[in-house]
Short mmCIF file of C-alpha atoms in Angstrom, two decimals:
data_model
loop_
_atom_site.label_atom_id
_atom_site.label_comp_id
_atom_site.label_asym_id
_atom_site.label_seq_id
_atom_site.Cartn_x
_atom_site.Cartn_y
_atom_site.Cartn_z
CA UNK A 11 -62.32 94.91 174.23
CA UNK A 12 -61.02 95.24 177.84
CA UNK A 13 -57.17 95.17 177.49
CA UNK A 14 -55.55 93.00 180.42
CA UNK A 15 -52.08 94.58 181.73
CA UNK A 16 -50.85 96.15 178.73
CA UNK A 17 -48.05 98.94 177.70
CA UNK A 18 -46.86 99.80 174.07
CA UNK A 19 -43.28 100.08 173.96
CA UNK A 20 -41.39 101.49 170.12
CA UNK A 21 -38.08 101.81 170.93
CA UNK A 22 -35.18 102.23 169.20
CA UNK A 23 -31.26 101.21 170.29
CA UNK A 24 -29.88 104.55 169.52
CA UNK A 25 -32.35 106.30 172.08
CA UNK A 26 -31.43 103.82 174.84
CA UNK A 27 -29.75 104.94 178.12
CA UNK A 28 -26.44 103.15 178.18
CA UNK A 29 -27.72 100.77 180.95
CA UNK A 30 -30.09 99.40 178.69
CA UNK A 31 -27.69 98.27 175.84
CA UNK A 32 -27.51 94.78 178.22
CA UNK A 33 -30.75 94.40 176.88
CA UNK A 34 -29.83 94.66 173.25
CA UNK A 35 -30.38 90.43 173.01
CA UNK A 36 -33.64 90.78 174.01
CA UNK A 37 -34.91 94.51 172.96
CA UNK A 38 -35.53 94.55 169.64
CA UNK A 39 -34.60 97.87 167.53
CA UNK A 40 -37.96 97.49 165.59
CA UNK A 41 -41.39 99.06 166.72
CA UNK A 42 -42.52 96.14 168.82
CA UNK A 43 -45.20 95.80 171.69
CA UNK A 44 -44.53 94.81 175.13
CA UNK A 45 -47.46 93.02 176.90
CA UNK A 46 -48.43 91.51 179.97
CA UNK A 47 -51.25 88.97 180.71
CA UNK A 48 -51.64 87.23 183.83
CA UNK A 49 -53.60 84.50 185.11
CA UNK A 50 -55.35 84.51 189.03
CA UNK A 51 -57.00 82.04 190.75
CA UNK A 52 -57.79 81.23 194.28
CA UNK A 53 -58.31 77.92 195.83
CA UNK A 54 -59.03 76.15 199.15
CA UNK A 55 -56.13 74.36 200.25
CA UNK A 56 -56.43 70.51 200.94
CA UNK A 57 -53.02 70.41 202.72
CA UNK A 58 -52.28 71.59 206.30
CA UNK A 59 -48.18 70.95 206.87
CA UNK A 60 -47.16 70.68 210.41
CA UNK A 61 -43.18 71.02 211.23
CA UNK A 62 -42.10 70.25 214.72
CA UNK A 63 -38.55 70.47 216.31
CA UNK A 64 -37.55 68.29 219.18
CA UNK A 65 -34.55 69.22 220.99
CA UNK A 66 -32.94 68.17 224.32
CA UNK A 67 -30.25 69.68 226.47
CA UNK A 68 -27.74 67.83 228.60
CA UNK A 69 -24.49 67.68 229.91
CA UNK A 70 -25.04 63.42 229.00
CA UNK A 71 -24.78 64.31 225.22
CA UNK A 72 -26.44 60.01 225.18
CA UNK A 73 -28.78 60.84 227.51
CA UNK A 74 -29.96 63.98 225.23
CA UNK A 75 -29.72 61.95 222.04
CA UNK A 76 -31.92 59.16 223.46
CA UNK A 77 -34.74 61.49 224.92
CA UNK A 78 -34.51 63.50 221.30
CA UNK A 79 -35.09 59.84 219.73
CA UNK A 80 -37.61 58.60 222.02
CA UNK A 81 -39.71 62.00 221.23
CA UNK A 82 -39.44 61.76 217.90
CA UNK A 83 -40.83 57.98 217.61
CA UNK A 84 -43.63 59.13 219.63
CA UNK A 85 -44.15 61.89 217.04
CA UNK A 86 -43.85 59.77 213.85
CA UNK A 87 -46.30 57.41 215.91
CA UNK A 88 -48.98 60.05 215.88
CA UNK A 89 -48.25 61.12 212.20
CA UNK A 90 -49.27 57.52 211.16
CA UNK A 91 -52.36 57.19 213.67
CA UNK A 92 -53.92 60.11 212.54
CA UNK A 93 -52.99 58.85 208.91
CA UNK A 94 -50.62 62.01 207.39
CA UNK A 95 -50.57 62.61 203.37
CA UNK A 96 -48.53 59.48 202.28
CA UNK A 97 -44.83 60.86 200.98
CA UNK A 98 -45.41 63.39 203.37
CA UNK A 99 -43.07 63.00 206.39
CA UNK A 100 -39.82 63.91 206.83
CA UNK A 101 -37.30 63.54 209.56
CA UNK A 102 -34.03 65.72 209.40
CA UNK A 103 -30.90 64.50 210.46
CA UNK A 104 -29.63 64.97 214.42
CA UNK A 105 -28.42 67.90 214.91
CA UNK A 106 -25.52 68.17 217.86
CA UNK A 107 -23.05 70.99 219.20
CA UNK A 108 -22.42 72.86 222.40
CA UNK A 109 -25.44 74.80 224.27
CA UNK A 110 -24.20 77.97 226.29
CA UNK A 111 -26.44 81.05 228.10
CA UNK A 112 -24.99 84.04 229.37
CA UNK A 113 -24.63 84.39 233.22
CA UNK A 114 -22.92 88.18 234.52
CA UNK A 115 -22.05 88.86 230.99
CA UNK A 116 -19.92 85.98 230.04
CA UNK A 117 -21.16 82.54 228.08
CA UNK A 118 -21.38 79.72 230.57
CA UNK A 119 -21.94 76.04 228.88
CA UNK A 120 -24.32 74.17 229.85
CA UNK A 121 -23.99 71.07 228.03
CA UNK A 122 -24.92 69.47 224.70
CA UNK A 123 -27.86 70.31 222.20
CA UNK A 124 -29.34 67.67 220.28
CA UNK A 125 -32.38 68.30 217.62
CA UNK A 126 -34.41 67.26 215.10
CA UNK A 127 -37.30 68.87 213.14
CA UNK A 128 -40.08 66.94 211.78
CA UNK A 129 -42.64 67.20 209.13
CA UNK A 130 -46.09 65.90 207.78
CA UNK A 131 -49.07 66.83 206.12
CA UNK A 132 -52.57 66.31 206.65
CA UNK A 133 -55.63 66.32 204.52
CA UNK A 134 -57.79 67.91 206.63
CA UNK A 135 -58.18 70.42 209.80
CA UNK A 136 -59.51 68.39 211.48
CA UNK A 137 -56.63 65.78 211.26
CA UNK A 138 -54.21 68.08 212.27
CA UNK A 139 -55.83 69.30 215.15
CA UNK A 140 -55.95 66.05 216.44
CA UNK A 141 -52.65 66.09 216.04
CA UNK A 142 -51.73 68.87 218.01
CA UNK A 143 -54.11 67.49 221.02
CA UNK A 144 -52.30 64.79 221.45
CA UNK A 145 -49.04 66.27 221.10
CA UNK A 146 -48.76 67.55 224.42
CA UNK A 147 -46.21 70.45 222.77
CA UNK A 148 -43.24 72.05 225.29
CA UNK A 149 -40.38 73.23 225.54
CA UNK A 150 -38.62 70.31 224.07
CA UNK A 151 -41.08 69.50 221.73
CA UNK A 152 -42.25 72.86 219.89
CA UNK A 153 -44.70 73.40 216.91
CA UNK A 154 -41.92 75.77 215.03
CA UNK A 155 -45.16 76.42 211.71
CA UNK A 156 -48.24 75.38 210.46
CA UNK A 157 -49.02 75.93 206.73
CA UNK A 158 -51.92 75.62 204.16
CA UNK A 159 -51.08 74.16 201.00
CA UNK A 160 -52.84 73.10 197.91
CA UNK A 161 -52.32 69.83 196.85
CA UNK A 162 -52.47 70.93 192.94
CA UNK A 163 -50.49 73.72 192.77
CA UNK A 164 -47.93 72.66 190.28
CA UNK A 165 -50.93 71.89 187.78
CA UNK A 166 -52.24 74.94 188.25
CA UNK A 167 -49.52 77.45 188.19
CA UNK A 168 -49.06 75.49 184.60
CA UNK A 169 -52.54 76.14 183.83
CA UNK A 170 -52.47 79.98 184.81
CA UNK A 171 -48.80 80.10 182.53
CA UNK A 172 -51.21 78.88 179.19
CA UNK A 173 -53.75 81.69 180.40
CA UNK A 174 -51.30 84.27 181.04
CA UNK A 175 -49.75 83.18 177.61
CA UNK A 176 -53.14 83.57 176.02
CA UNK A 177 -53.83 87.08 177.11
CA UNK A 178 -50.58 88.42 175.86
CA UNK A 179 -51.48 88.02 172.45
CA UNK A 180 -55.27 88.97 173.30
CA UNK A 181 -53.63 92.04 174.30
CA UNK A 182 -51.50 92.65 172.05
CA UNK A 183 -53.62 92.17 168.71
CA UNK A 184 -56.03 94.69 170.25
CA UNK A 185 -53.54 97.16 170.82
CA UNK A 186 -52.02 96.75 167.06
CA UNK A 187 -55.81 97.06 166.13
CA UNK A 188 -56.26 100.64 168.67
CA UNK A 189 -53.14 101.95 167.55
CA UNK A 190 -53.62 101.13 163.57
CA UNK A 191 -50.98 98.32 163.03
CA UNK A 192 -50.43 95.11 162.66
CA UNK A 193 -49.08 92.26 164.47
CA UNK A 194 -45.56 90.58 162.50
CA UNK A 195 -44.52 87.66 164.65
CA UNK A 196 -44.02 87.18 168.65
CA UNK A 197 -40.03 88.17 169.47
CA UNK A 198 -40.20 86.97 172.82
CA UNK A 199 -41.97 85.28 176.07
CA UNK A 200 -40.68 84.85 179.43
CA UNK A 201 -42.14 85.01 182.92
CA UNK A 202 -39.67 87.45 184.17
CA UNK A 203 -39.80 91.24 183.27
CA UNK A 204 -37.58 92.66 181.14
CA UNK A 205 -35.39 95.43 182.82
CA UNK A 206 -35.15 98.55 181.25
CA UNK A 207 -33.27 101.62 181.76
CA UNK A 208 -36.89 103.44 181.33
CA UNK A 209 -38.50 101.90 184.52
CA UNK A 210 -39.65 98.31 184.27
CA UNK A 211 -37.53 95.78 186.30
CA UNK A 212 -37.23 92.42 186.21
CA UNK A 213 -39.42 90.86 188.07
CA UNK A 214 -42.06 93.73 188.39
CA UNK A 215 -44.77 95.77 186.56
CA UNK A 216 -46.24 98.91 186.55
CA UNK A 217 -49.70 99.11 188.23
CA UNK A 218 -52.09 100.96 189.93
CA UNK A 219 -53.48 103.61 187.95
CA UNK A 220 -51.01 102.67 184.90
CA UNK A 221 -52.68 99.38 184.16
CA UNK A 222 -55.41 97.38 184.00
CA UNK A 223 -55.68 94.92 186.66
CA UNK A 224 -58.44 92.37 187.77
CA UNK A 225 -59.27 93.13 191.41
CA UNK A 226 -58.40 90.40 194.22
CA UNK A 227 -61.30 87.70 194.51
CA UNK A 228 -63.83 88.24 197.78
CA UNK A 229 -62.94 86.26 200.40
CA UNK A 230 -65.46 83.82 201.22
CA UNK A 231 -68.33 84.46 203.44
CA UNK A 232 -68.41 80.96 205.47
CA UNK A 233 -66.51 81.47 208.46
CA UNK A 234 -62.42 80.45 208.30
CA UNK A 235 -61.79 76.97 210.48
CA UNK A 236 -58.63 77.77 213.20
CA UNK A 237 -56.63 75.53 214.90
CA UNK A 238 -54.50 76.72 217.75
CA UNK A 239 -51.81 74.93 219.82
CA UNK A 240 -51.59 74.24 223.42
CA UNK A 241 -48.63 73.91 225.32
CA UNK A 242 -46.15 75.58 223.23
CA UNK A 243 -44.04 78.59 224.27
CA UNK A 244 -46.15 80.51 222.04
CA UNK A 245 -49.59 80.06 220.63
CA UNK A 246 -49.75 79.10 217.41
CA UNK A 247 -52.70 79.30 214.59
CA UNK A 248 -53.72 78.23 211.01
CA UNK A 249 -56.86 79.55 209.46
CA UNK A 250 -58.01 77.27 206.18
CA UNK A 251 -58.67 80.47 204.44
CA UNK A 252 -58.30 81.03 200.14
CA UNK A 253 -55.19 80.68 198.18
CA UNK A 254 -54.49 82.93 195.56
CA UNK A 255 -52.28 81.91 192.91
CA UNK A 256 -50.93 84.58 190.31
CA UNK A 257 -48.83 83.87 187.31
CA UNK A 258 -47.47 86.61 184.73
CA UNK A 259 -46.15 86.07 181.58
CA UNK A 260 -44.27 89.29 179.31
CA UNK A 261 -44.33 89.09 175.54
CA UNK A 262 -43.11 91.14 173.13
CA UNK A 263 -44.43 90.68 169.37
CA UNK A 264 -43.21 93.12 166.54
CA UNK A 265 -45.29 95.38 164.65
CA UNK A 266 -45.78 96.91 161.17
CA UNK A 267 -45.20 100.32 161.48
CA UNK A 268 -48.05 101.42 159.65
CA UNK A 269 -46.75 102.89 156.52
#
């Protein structure tokens, strides 16, 4: 039986380091095993989140305020025609204070700085880059990120939690079985690592050639769709590539001790 992310842990109070007496809530003193399992998938997205920010400059602070506005209708105009994810958009609140730049070393102002960022999703590439053609992006109105989502994701990291929870106990009860003991009762379960004066810290693992560990999926062979902006400062790109999801889950059951 292939053993998924496992370590074998009988540890005793007395022998702890004096860091590790914190842990004396959630360490037991009896021979116990410590065990990892994890769950992996990866996914396509089905969400492509655009966030703009709009932003005007002008001794006017009105003037700014109403160009800001007017830019942002506009935007929200092309969010509906090319029919974003509904529940989706999202319009910040103005943001105003003093602009300045630096002229022979000293701040000069040059008037007032209004903004607002903006945000949708679409359901497709395609959608978005229509989006972005008609944006007509500048300095005014930038594309500040572009990100691939999946639509699911709170399902599934829920999913992967039972899976990961599954495999603990898969690898526990055949390392109670290799090592000639057997399983009492589960102590504990969290998706944080413990921390321990003797290496493991929360939040991390072991790996490499310590564990077992499933390698990371192939990418797949169909080519990657881009988008890239026009008209920004910058260019900007999104590739619809995989998603890879990974959830852990630490358990530590107790043990006969053989005798």
């Amino acid at each position: 039986m292939k053993l998924l992310s496992a370590l074998l842990w009988s540890s005793l109070l007395a022998t702890m380091a004096p860091s590790a007496w914190a842990q004396a809530n959630t360490i037991p003193s009896q021979p116990h095993l410590l065990v990892k399992g994890q769950g992996t998938r990866t996914v396509m997205p089905d969400r492509f989140g655009l966030q703009l920010n709009i932003e005007e400059t002008d001794m006017d602070a009105d003037a700014a305020r109403r160009r800001v506005q007017d830019n942002v209708a506009r935007v929200l105009a092309l969010f509906k025609q090319h029919k974003a994810v509904d529940g989706s958009v999202r319009a910040d609140n103005l943001r105003i204070g003093p602009a300045t730049r630096y002229e022979q070393n000293r701040q000069v102002f040059i008037g007032t700085r209004v903004s607002r960022q903006l945000r949708a999703s679409f359901a497709s590439v395609k959608a978005m880059q229509d989006v972005l053609g008609a944006l007509k992006a500048n300095e005014n109105v930038q594309v500040s990120s572009l990100a691939p989502t999946y639509s699911g994701e709170v399902a599934l990291r829920r999913e992967l939690k039972g899976e990961a929870a599954a495999k603990t106990r898969e690898s526990a009860q055949g390392l109670a079985k290799a090592y000639g003991t057997q399983l009492r009762g589960l102590y504990s379960i969290s998706d944080v690592a413990p921390n321990f004066a003797y290496g493991i810290q929360a939040g991390s693992w072991p790996s490499s050639g310590d564990l077992v560990t499933p390698p990371s999926p192939p990418s797949p062979e169909a080519p990657m769709n881009s988008i890239e902006t026009t008209g920004s400062r910058l260019p900007e790109s999104i590739e619809a590539g995989p998603i890879t999801y990974t959830e852990n889950v630490y358990a530590i059951f107790l043990i006969s001790d053989g005798t």
